Coordinates of C-alpha atoms and ligand atoms in Angstrom, one line a residue:
M1 CA -11.5 22.6 12.0
K2 CA -13.0 19.3 13.0
V3 CA -11.4 15.8 12.8
L4 CA -13.5 12.7 13.4
V5 CA -11.5 9.7 14.7
T6 CA -13.5 6.5 14.3
D7 CA -11.1 3.8 15.5
P8 CA -8.8 3.5 18.5
I9 CA -5.4 5.0 17.7
D10 CA -2.4 5.7 19.9
D11 CA -2.7 8.9 22.0
A12 CA 0.4 10.3 20.3
G13 CA -1.7 10.8 17.1
L14 CA -4.6 12.5 19.0
A15 CA -2.1 14.7 20.8
R16 CA -0.5 15.7 17.5
L17 CA -3.9 16.8 16.1
R18 CA -4.9 18.7 19.2
S19 CA -1.6 20.5 19.4
A20 CA -2.2 21.7 15.8
G21 CA -5.3 23.4 17.1
L22 CA -7.8 21.0 15.6
D23 CA -11.1 20.1 17.2
V24 CA -10.8 16.3 17.7
E25 CA -13.9 14.1 18.2
T26 CA -13.4 10.4 18.9
D27 CA -16.1 7.8 18.5
F28 CA -14.7 4.3 18.4
D29 CA -18.1 2.5 18.4
I30 CA -19.3 4.1 15.3
D31 CA -20.2 2.2 12.1
T32 CA -20.7 3.6 8.6
A33 CA -24.3 4.7 9.4
G34 CA -23.0 6.6 12.5
V35 CA -20.4 8.3 10.4
L36 CA -23.1 9.5 8.0
E37 CA -24.9 11.1 10.9
K38 CA -21.8 13.0 12.0
I39 CA -20.0 13.8 8.7
A40 CA -21.7 17.0 7.6
D41 CA -19.3 19.4 9.4
V42 CA -16.2 17.2 9.5
D43 CA -13.0 18.4 7.7
A44 CA -10.9 15.3 8.2
M45 CA -11.3 11.7 9.3
L46 CA -8.7 9.5 10.9
I47 CA -9.6 5.8 10.7
R48 CA -8.3 2.3 10.7
G49 CA -10.9 -0.4 9.7
T50 CA -14.0 1.8 9.5
E51 CA -15.6 1.4 6.1
I52 CA -15.8 4.6 4.2
T53 CA -18.4 4.3 1.4
R54 CA -19.3 6.5 -1.5
E55 CA -22.3 7.7 0.5
V56 CA -20.0 9.1 3.2
F57 CA -18.2 11.3 0.6
E58 CA -21.6 12.3 -0.9
N59 CA -22.7 13.7 2.5
A60 CA -19.4 15.3 3.5
P61 CA -19.2 18.8 1.9
N62 CA -16.2 19.9 4.1
L63 CA -14.2 16.7 4.1
K64 CA -10.7 17.1 2.7
I65 CA -8.9 14.0 3.8
V66 CA -9.4 10.5 5.1
S67 CA -6.2 9.4 6.7
R68 CA -5.7 5.7 7.5
A69 CA -3.5 4.8 10.6
G70 CA -2.1 1.8 8.8
I71 CA -1.5 0.4 5.4
G72 CA -4.5 -1.3 3.9
V73 CA -7.1 1.0 2.3
D74 CA -9.4 -1.7 1.0
N75 CA -12.1 -0.3 3.4
I76 CA -12.2 3.1 1.6
D77 CA -13.9 3.7 -1.7
I78 CA -11.0 5.6 -3.2
P79 CA -12.6 6.4 -6.6
A80 CA -15.5 8.0 -4.7
A81 CA -13.0 10.0 -2.6
T82 CA -11.3 11.2 -5.8
D83 CA -14.7 12.1 -7.4
H84 CA -15.4 14.3 -4.4
G85 CA -12.0 15.8 -4.2
V86 CA -11.1 14.1 -1.0
I87 CA -7.5 12.9 -0.4
V88 CA -6.9 9.4 0.9
A89 CA -3.7 8.8 2.7
N90 CA -2.2 5.9 4.6
A91 CA 0.8 5.2 6.8
P92 CA 2.8 2.9 4.5
R93 CA 5.9 2.2 6.6
G94 CA 5.0 2.4 10.3
N95 CA 3.8 -1.1 11.0
V96 CA 5.7 -3.2 8.4
Y97 CA 8.4 -4.5 10.8
A98 CA 5.7 -5.5 13.3
A99 CA 3.7 -7.3 10.6
A100 CA 6.8 -9.0 9.3
E101 CA 7.7 -10.3 12.8
H102 CA 4.2 -11.4 13.3
T103 CA 4.4 -13.4 10.0
I104 CA 7.5 -15.2 11.2
G105 CA 5.9 -15.7 14.6
L106 CA 2.9 -17.3 13.0
A107 CA 5.0 -19.5 10.8
F108 CA 6.9 -20.9 13.8
N109 CA 3.8 -21.3 15.9
A110 CA 2.0 -23.2 13.2
A111 CA 5.0 -25.2 12.2
K112 CA 5.9 -26.2 15.7
Q113 CA 2.3 -26.4 17.0
I114 CA 3.3 -24.2 19.9
P115 CA -0.2 -23.0 20.9
Q116 CA -1.5 -26.6 20.8
A117 CA 1.4 -27.7 23.0
H118 CA 0.9 -24.9 25.4
M119 CA -2.7 -25.8 25.9
Q120 CA -1.8 -29.4 26.4
V121 CA 0.7 -28.6 29.1
Q122 CA -1.7 -26.1 30.8
A123 CA -4.3 -28.8 30.9
G124 CA -1.9 -31.1 32.8
G125 CA -0.7 -33.1 29.7
W126 CA 2.9 -34.0 28.8
D127 CA 2.9 -35.8 25.5
G128 CA 5.5 -34.3 23.2
A129 CA 5.2 -37.3 20.9
S130 CA 1.7 -36.2 19.9
F131 CA 3.1 -33.3 18.0
D132 CA 4.6 -33.5 14.6
A133 CA 6.6 -30.3 14.2
L134 CA 8.0 -29.0 11.0
E135 CA 11.5 -27.5 10.5
L136 CA 11.6 -24.2 8.6
G137 CA 15.3 -23.9 7.9
D138 CA 15.4 -26.5 5.2
M139 CA 12.3 -25.3 3.5
T140 CA 11.8 -23.3 0.3
A141 CA 9.4 -20.4 0.9
G142 CA 7.2 -18.8 -1.7
I143 CA 6.0 -15.2 -1.1
V144 CA 2.9 -14.0 -2.9
G145 CA 3.2 -10.2 -3.1
L146 CA 6.8 -9.0 -2.7
G147 CA 6.1 -5.4 -1.7
R148 CA 7.2 -3.7 1.5
L149 CA 5.8 -6.3 3.8
G150 CA 6.7 -9.2 1.5
Q151 CA 10.3 -8.0 1.3
E152 CA 10.6 -7.7 5.1
V153 CA 9.2 -11.2 5.5
A154 CA 11.6 -12.5 2.8
W155 CA 14.7 -11.0 4.5
R156 CA 13.7 -12.7 7.8
L157 CA 13.1 -16.1 6.1
D158 CA 16.3 -15.8 4.2
N159 CA 18.1 -15.4 7.5
L160 CA 16.6 -18.6 8.7
G161 CA 18.3 -20.3 5.9
M162 CA 15.3 -20.8 3.6
D163 CA 15.4 -20.7 -0.2
L164 CA 13.1 -18.1 -1.6
L165 CA 10.7 -17.8 -4.6
A166 CA 8.1 -15.1 -5.1
Y167 CA 5.2 -14.4 -7.3
D168 CA 4.5 -10.7 -8.0
P169 CA 3.5 -9.5 -11.4
Y170 CA 4.4 -5.9 -10.7
L171 CA 8.0 -6.3 -9.6
G172 CA 11.0 -6.1 -11.9
E173 CA 13.2 -9.3 -12.1
A174 CA 16.4 -7.3 -11.3
R175 CA 15.0 -6.1 -8.0
A176 CA 14.1 -9.6 -7.0
R177 CA 17.5 -10.9 -8.0
Q178 CA 19.1 -8.3 -5.9
M179 CA 17.3 -9.8 -2.9
G180 CA 18.3 -13.3 -4.0
I181 CA 14.8 -14.2 -4.8
E182 CA 13.6 -16.1 -7.9
L183 CA 10.4 -14.6 -9.5
V184 CA 8.2 -17.3 -10.9
E185 CA 4.6 -17.7 -12.0
L186 CA 2.0 -18.6 -9.4
D187 CA 1.5 -22.2 -10.5
E188 CA 5.2 -22.9 -10.5
L189 CA 5.5 -21.3 -7.1
L190 CA 2.7 -23.5 -5.7
E191 CA 4.4 -26.6 -7.0
R192 CA 7.9 -25.8 -5.8
V193 CA 7.6 -24.3 -2.3
D194 CA 7.2 -25.9 1.1
M195 CA 5.9 -22.8 2.8
L196 CA 3.5 -20.2 1.2
S197 CA 3.4 -16.8 2.7
V198 CA 0.8 -14.4 1.4
Q199 CA 1.6 -10.7 1.6
A200 CA -0.1 -9.2 -1.5
R201 CA -2.7 -6.5 -0.8
L202 CA -6.4 -7.2 -1.5
T203 CA -7.5 -5.9 -4.9
D204 CA -10.0 -7.0 -7.5
E205 CA -7.1 -8.9 -9.0
T206 CA -6.0 -10.7 -5.9
R207 CA -9.4 -11.5 -4.4
G208 CA -9.7 -15.3 -4.6
L209 CA -6.2 -15.5 -6.2
I210 CA -5.5 -18.7 -4.3
G211 CA -8.8 -20.6 -4.7
P212 CA -9.5 -24.3 -4.3
E213 CA -7.6 -25.3 -7.5
E214 CA -4.4 -23.4 -6.3
I215 CA -4.8 -24.9 -2.8
D216 CA -4.9 -28.3 -4.5
R217 CA -1.9 -27.5 -6.6
F218 CA 0.2 -26.4 -3.5
A219 CA 2.6 -29.2 -2.8
G220 CA 4.0 -27.9 0.5
D221 CA 3.3 -28.1 4.2
L222 CA 2.7 -24.7 5.6
I223 CA 0.7 -21.5 4.7
V224 CA 0.9 -18.2 6.4
L225 CA -1.6 -15.4 5.7
T226 CA -0.9 -11.9 7.1
S227 CA -1.9 -9.4 4.5
R228 CA -5.6 -9.5 3.9
G229 CA -8.4 -12.1 4.1
G230 CA -10.2 -12.8 0.8
I231 CA -7.0 -13.6 -1.1
V232 CA -7.0 -17.3 -0.1
D233 CA -10.2 -19.4 -0.2
E234 CA -10.9 -20.1 3.5
P235 CA -13.0 -23.3 3.2
A236 CA -10.5 -24.9 0.8
L237 CA -7.6 -24.1 3.1
A238 CA -9.5 -25.4 6.1
D239 CA -10.4 -28.7 4.3
A240 CA -6.7 -29.1 3.1
V241 CA -5.4 -28.7 6.7
E242 CA -8.1 -30.8 8.2
S243 CA -7.4 -33.7 5.8
G244 CA -3.6 -33.4 6.3
E245 CA -2.8 -32.5 2.7
I246 CA -1.3 -29.3 4.2
A247 CA 0.3 -29.8 7.6
A248 CA -0.4 -26.4 9.2
A249 CA -1.5 -22.8 8.6
G250 CA -1.1 -19.5 10.4
V251 CA -3.8 -17.0 9.8
D252 CA -3.9 -13.4 11.0
V253 CA -6.5 -11.9 8.6
F254 CA -9.9 -13.1 7.5
S255 CA -12.4 -12.4 4.8
T256 CA -14.8 -11.1 7.5
E257 CA -13.4 -9.7 10.7
P258 CA -14.1 -10.7 13.3
P259 CA -14.6 -14.1 11.6
E260 CA -18.1 -15.6 11.8
D261 CA -18.7 -19.3 11.1
N262 CA -15.3 -19.4 9.6
P263 CA -14.2 -23.0 9.0
L264 CA -10.6 -22.1 9.7
L265 CA -11.5 -21.6 13.4
D266 CA -12.4 -25.3 13.7
V267 CA -9.2 -26.9 12.4
E268 CA -6.7 -27.9 15.0
N269 CA -3.6 -27.2 13.0
V270 CA -4.6 -23.7 11.9
V271 CA -3.2 -21.2 14.3
V272 CA -5.3 -18.0 14.3
T273 CA -4.7 -14.5 15.7
P274 CA -7.0 -11.5 15.7
H275 CA -5.4 -9.3 13.0
L276 CA -2.5 -8.8 15.4
G277 CA 0.2 -8.0 12.8
A278 CA 0.4 -4.3 13.5
K279 CA -0.4 -4.2 17.1
T280 CA 2.9 -3.4 18.7
H281 CA 3.4 -0.2 20.7
N282 CA 6.0 1.1 18.3
A283 CA 3.9 0.4 15.2
Q284 CA 0.8 2.0 16.8
V285 CA 2.6 5.2 17.6
N286 CA 4.2 5.4 14.2
V287 CA 1.0 4.9 12.2
A288 CA -1.0 7.3 14.5
V289 CA 1.5 10.1 14.2
T290 CA 1.9 9.6 10.4
A291 CA -1.8 9.6 9.9
A292 CA -2.2 12.7 12.1
D293 CA 0.6 14.5 10.2
S294 CA -1.2 13.9 6.9
I295 CA -4.3 15.5 8.2
I296 CA -2.4 18.5 9.4
S297 CA -0.7 18.9 6.0
A298 CA -4.0 18.6 4.1
L299 CA -5.8 21.1 6.3
E300 CA -2.9 23.5 6.1
G301 CA -2.9 23.2 2.3
D302 CA 0.5 21.5 2.2
L303 CA 1.5 18.5 0.1
V304 CA 0.3 15.2 1.7
Q305 CA 3.3 12.9 1.3
N306 CA 1.4 9.7 1.7
A307 CA -1.6 10.6 -0.6
L308 CA -2.8 7.6 -2.5
N309 CA -5.2 9.2 -4.9
L310 CA -5.1 12.1 -7.3
S311 CA -7.9 14.0 -5.6
S312 CA -10.0 15.8 -8.3
T313 CA -9.2 19.1 -6.7
D314 CA -5.5 18.5 -7.5
A315 CA -6.3 17.1 -10.9
S316 CA -8.7 19.9 -11.7
S317 CA -6.2 22.6 -10.8
D318 CA -5.0 22.3 -14.3
P319 CA -7.8 21.9 -16.8
R320 CA -5.2 21.2 -19.6
T321 CA -4.1 18.0 -18.1
R322 CA -7.2 17.0 -16.1
G323 CA -8.7 14.7 -18.7
Y324 CA -5.4 13.0 -19.4
V325 CA -5.2 11.6 -15.9
D326 CA -8.0 9.2 -16.8
V327 CA -6.7 8.5 -20.3
A328 CA -3.3 7.6 -18.9
E329 CA -4.7 5.3 -16.2
T330 CA -6.9 3.5 -18.7
A331 CA -4.1 3.1 -21.3
S332 CA -1.8 1.7 -18.6
K333 CA -4.5 -0.7 -17.3
I334 CA -5.2 -2.0 -20.8
A335 CA -1.5 -2.3 -21.6
L336 CA -0.9 -4.3 -18.4
R337 CA -3.8 -6.6 -19.1
L338 CA -2.8 -7.3 -22.7
F339 CA 0.9 -7.7 -22.2
E340 CA 2.0 -11.2 -21.8
G341 CA 5.5 -10.7 -20.3
R342 CA 6.7 -9.3 -17.0
V343 CA 6.9 -5.5 -17.1
E344 CA 10.5 -4.5 -16.7
S345 CA 10.2 -1.0 -18.1
I346 CA 7.5 1.4 -19.0
E347 CA 7.7 4.3 -21.3
I348 CA 5.3 7.2 -21.1
E349 CA 5.3 9.5 -24.0
Y350 CA 3.5 12.9 -24.1
A351 CA 3.0 14.3 -27.5
G352 CA 1.4 17.5 -28.8
D353 CA 0.1 20.3 -26.5
L354 CA 0.5 18.0 -23.5
A355 CA 4.2 18.1 -24.0
D356 CA 4.2 21.7 -22.8
E357 CA 2.4 20.9 -19.6
D358 CA 3.3 19.8 -16.1
T359 CA 2.4 16.1 -16.5
N360 CA 3.3 14.8 -13.0
L361 CA -0.2 14.0 -12.0
V362 CA -0.7 12.2 -15.3
T363 CA 2.4 10.1 -14.8
A364 CA 1.2 9.2 -11.3
A365 CA -2.0 7.9 -12.8
V366 CA -0.1 5.5 -15.1
F367 CA 1.0 3.6 -11.9
N368 CA -2.5 3.4 -10.4
P369 CA -3.2 0.0 -12.0
F370 CA 0.0 -1.5 -10.6
G371 CA -1.0 -3.4 -7.5
W372 CA 1.0 -1.1 -5.1
Q373 CA -0.2 0.4 -1.9
D374 CA 1.8 3.6 -2.2
V375 CA 2.0 5.4 -5.5
V376 CA 2.8 8.7 -3.9
V377 CA 1.6 11.4 -6.1
D378 CA 4.8 13.4 -6.1
A379 CA 7.2 10.5 -6.7
P380 CA 5.7 7.8 -8.8
T381 CA 8.8 7.3 -11.0
R382 CA 11.1 6.9 -8.0
I383 CA 8.7 4.3 -6.4
A384 CA 8.5 2.3 -9.7
E385 CA 12.3 2.3 -9.9
Q386 CA 12.6 1.1 -6.3
R387 CA 10.5 -1.8 -7.5
G388 CA 12.8 -2.6 -10.3
I389 CA 10.7 -1.1 -13.1
Q390 CA 12.6 1.3 -15.3
V391 CA 10.6 4.4 -16.3
V392 CA 11.3 6.5 -19.3
E393 CA 9.3 9.7 -19.8
S394 CA 9.5 11.6 -23.0
K395 CA 7.8 14.6 -24.6
R396 CA 7.6 15.7 -28.2
R397 CA 5.8 18.7 -29.5
E398 CA 4.5 17.3 -32.8
T399 CA 1.7 14.7 -33.3
E400 CA 0.4 13.5 -36.6
D401 CA -3.4 13.5 -36.0
Y402 CA -4.2 14.6 -32.4
Q403 CA -3.9 17.8 -30.4
S404 CA -2.4 15.7 -27.6
L405 CA -1.6 12.1 -27.2
V406 CA -0.4 10.0 -24.3
S407 CA 1.3 6.6 -25.1
I408 CA 2.2 3.9 -22.6
T409 CA 4.6 1.3 -23.7
V410 CA 5.3 -1.7 -21.5
S411 CA 8.3 -4.0 -22.2
D412 CA 10.1 -7.0 -20.8
G413 CA 13.2 -6.2 -22.7
V414 CA 12.2 -8.4 -25.6
R415 CA 8.6 -7.7 -26.4
E416 CA 6.7 -4.5 -26.0
L417 CA 3.1 -3.3 -26.2
T418 CA 1.8 0.2 -26.7
V419 CA -1.6 1.7 -25.9
S420 CA -2.2 5.3 -26.8
G421 CA -5.1 7.6 -25.9
T422 CA -6.3 11.1 -26.4
L423 CA -9.3 13.4 -25.7
F424 CA -11.8 14.2 -28.4
G425 CA -14.2 17.1 -28.5
D426 CA -15.6 17.8 -25.1
N427 CA -12.9 16.0 -23.2
E428 CA -14.1 12.6 -24.3
P429 CA -11.4 9.9 -23.7
R430 CA -10.5 7.7 -26.7
L431 CA -8.1 4.9 -27.3
V432 CA -6.5 5.4 -30.7
E433 CA -3.8 2.7 -30.7
I434 CA -3.6 -0.7 -29.1
D435 CA -0.6 -2.9 -29.8
G436 CA 0.0 -1.5 -33.3
F437 CA -3.7 -1.5 -34.3
R438 CA -5.2 2.0 -35.0
V439 CA -8.5 1.9 -33.2
D440 CA -11.2 4.4 -32.2
A441 CA -12.6 3.0 -29.0
T442 CA -14.3 4.7 -26.1
P443 CA -12.9 3.3 -22.8
Y444 CA -15.6 2.7 -20.2
G445 CA -17.4 -0.1 -18.3
H446 CA -17.1 -3.7 -19.4
M447 CA -14.7 -4.0 -22.3
L448 CA -13.5 -6.9 -24.3
I449 CA -10.6 -6.9 -26.7
S450 CA -10.4 -9.7 -29.3
R451 CA -7.8 -10.5 -31.9
N452 CA -8.8 -12.7 -34.7
R453 CA -8.0 -13.6 -38.3
D454 CA -9.4 -11.1 -40.7
E455 CA -11.9 -13.4 -42.4
P456 CA -15.6 -13.0 -43.4
G457 CA -18.0 -14.2 -40.7
V458 CA -15.7 -13.9 -37.7
I459 CA -17.3 -10.8 -36.2
G460 CA -20.8 -12.2 -36.8
A461 CA -19.8 -15.5 -35.1
L462 CA -18.5 -13.6 -32.1
G463 CA -21.6 -11.5 -32.0
S464 CA -23.8 -14.6 -31.9
V465 CA -21.8 -15.9 -28.9
F466 CA -22.4 -12.6 -27.0
G467 CA -26.1 -13.1 -27.9
E468 CA -26.1 -16.7 -26.6
Y469 CA -24.8 -15.4 -23.3
D470 CA -27.2 -12.6 -23.1
V471 CA -24.5 -10.0 -23.3
N472 CA -25.5 -6.9 -25.2
I473 CA -22.9 -5.1 -27.3
A474 CA -23.1 -1.3 -26.6
G475 CA -20.3 -0.3 -29.0
M476 CA -17.5 -1.8 -31.1
A477 CA -14.4 -0.6 -32.8
N478 CA -12.6 -2.7 -35.4
A479 CA -9.1 -2.4 -36.8
R480 CA -6.9 -4.6 -38.9
E481 CA -3.3 -5.0 -40.0
S482 CA -4.0 -5.9 -43.6
I483 CA -6.6 -7.7 -45.7
D484 CA -6.5 -11.4 -44.6
G485 CA -4.1 -10.5 -41.8
E486 CA -4.9 -10.1 -38.1
A487 CA -7.8 -7.9 -36.8
M488 CA -8.6 -6.4 -33.5
S489 CA -12.0 -5.6 -32.1
V490 CA -12.7 -3.5 -29.1
Y491 CA -16.1 -4.1 -27.6
N492 CA -18.1 -2.1 -25.0
L493 CA -20.6 -4.4 -23.3
D494 CA -23.6 -3.7 -21.2
D495 CA -22.9 -6.8 -19.1
P496 CA -19.8 -8.4 -17.5
V497 CA -18.0 -11.1 -19.3
T498 CA -18.2 -14.5 -17.6
P499 CA -15.4 -17.1 -17.8
E500 CA -17.7 -19.4 -19.8
L501 CA -18.3 -16.7 -22.4
L502 CA -14.5 -16.1 -22.6
E503 CA -13.9 -19.8 -23.1
E504 CA -16.5 -20.0 -25.9
L505 CA -15.0 -17.0 -27.7
E506 CA -11.5 -18.5 -27.4
S507 CA -12.7 -21.9 -28.7
D508 CA -13.2 -20.3 -32.2
T509 CA -10.0 -21.3 -34.0
R510 CA -10.1 -18.0 -35.9
V511 CA -9.7 -16.1 -32.6
T512 CA -6.2 -15.6 -31.5
G513 CA -6.8 -13.9 -28.2
V514 CA -9.6 -12.4 -26.0
T515 CA -9.1 -10.2 -23.0
A516 CA -11.9 -8.8 -20.8
I517 CA -11.2 -5.6 -18.9
D518 CA -13.5 -3.8 -16.4
L519 CA -12.9 -0.1 -16.3
D520 CA -15.4 1.0 -13.6
Ligands
LIG1 N1 -1.8 -8.3 9.4 C1 -1.5 -7.0 9.6 O1 -1.7 -6.4 10.6 C2 -0.9 -6.2 8.5 C3 0.1 -5.3 8.8 C4 0.7 -4.5 7.7 C5 0.3 -4.7 6.4 N2 -0.7 -5.6 6.2 C6 -1.3 -5.7 4.8 O2 -0.3 -6.3 4.0 C7 -0.6 -5.9 2.6 C8 0.7 -5.5 1.9 O3 1.3 -4.3 2.4 P1 2.6 -3.7 1.8 O4 2.9 -2.5 2.6 O5 3.6 -4.7 1.5 O6 2.0 -3.2 0.4 P2 2.8 -3.0 -1.0 O7 1.9 -2.3 -1.9 O8 4.1 -2.5 -0.7 O9 2.9 -4.5 -1.5 C9 1.9 -5.2 -2.2 C10 2.6 -6.1 -3.2 O10 1.6 -6.9 -3.8 C11 1.9 -7.0 -5.2 N3 0.8 -7.5 -6.0 C12 -0.2 -6.7 -6.5 N4 -1.0 -7.5 -7.2 C13 -0.5 -8.7 -7.1 C14 -1.0 -10.0 -7.6 N5 -2.0 -10.0 -8.4 N6 -0.3 -11.1 -7.3 C15 0.8 -11.0 -6.5 N7 1.3 -9.9 -6.0 C16 0.6 -8.7 -6.3 C17 2.4 -5.6 -5.5 O11 3.2 -5.6 -6.7 C18 3.2 -5.3 -4.3 O12 4.6 -5.6 -4.5 C19 -1.5 -4.7 2.7 O13 -2.8 -5.2 2.4 C20 -1.5 -4.4 4.2 O14 -2.7 -3.8 4.6 C21 -1.3 -6.3 7.2
LIG2 O1 -3.3 -2.6 6.9 C1 -2.7 -2.5 8.0 O2 -2.0 -1.5 8.3 C2 -2.8 -3.6 8.9 O3 -3.6 -4.6 8.4 C3 -3.2 -3.2 10.3 O4 -4.6 -2.9 10.3 P1 -5.3 -2.4 11.6 O5 -5.2 -1.0 11.8 O6 -6.7 -2.8 11.4 O7 -4.7 -3.2 12.8

């Protein structure tokens, strides 16, 4: 069977593949177009940064796995892989220590202006007074994204004597407390910390998370970026360091790599490295061997430990649960968007016929919307619990109105919110309960959920606002608590919801809340 390797990896990984009897083709200069030319007879791909688009999966009849020698998989269209039954796997542990060390290295280099001083001395200069170094030990550091890498960075900063805060919406408070870290909201973090360290992964939610407004709000001296470009606004950061509002920054990752016309490259107190975080010998051996092992497992039909998606071949192996994988993921995504607290526990209830089935894959899908890199298909509950989120799974045979029902309840210990879904007719997903409202809504595309007082004229008024913004309503489901009480409307829209439209809907005093959710 043929494995195409499109990025340089350590020889240990290539040797592993060859010793398993696989036919290994390496082509490190290849781009996505080149992949398309070669993919027709390829069974597995081993990659790092090569972009793997939907088109690749559409033209790869034999492809069973795309294995990433590293952590980030933002270069792979995972939904397209799932649609084509292709497993996507990564190497979630192999380079974390290397990247954490690099983060600390960048922090020191930027804070002490070491590269600038080095260049001064090499050029014959000797003017220590021209540098204005920062001291890390007395600082409070704020970590955005307290996952595997964030935690390793935190441990190292803690040992330097720093106080620690973190912002991570998908981590339980108890887990953070165990590490001696205070979890706070992003705005508070930006106002309280001296050093900001960004270790979240790049998702639709984190893209642009730290924009010009957040850079402006940041009251500290030092920013270090080592997870992914695109999370922090680069021109705003460059301006802030240039003007001295922020003393220094250390940047390993860029929105486009290699960076082109990137303003960060022109600012003296921004220390840059070429995505160097993972490039130690140990890390490169680790990730290459892990990625190769995933390929060998997949091609031998064994469980792929580091699989990140529920490939449709897995999901379709049991037609009785297949449709509920999507229902559960959607219900979880909506519950997370609507819930206003920090999720400390999640209850997954299977009712009706589904209670008799093996629901492991459905449970794994519940965790897809959490911004984690590693929801391993066979152990989602353990992984959630490691992140301080308690998981309760229950099954009951009887349901009032549905053949099967999956309900997701998120709670912060005080408040809770439930979203339930089922399949109608020909496997058509439906949401039937959202936060106590009985609805009949089809989850797809651009959705908007509004809560408003149940008064005449409100729905018409909202409809006019959609019209004003040229947003067409494709479908709508309405539910209410009681006459004159609160009502909920769930809209399917043909067009995306803009922030201006949201603001205008919210400005109606009869509206108590609006949430836009994109499902595709
Ligand atoms: N520079 C490098 O060479 C290098 C090396 C290793 C890893 N990385 C990158 O670092 C990133 C993190 O890796 P990891 O292994 O820690 O992943 P992870 O999944 O363990 O951690 C990501 C964390 O981000 C959090 N998160 C999700 N959405 C968030 C949001 N909106 N705001 C704040 N936090 C949010 C998650 O809850 C999670 O705790 C990945 O993108 C990886 O590719 C870069
Ligand atoms: O996601 C990762 O593992 C790191 O960013 C390293 O990526 P690389 O393989 O492109 O060095």
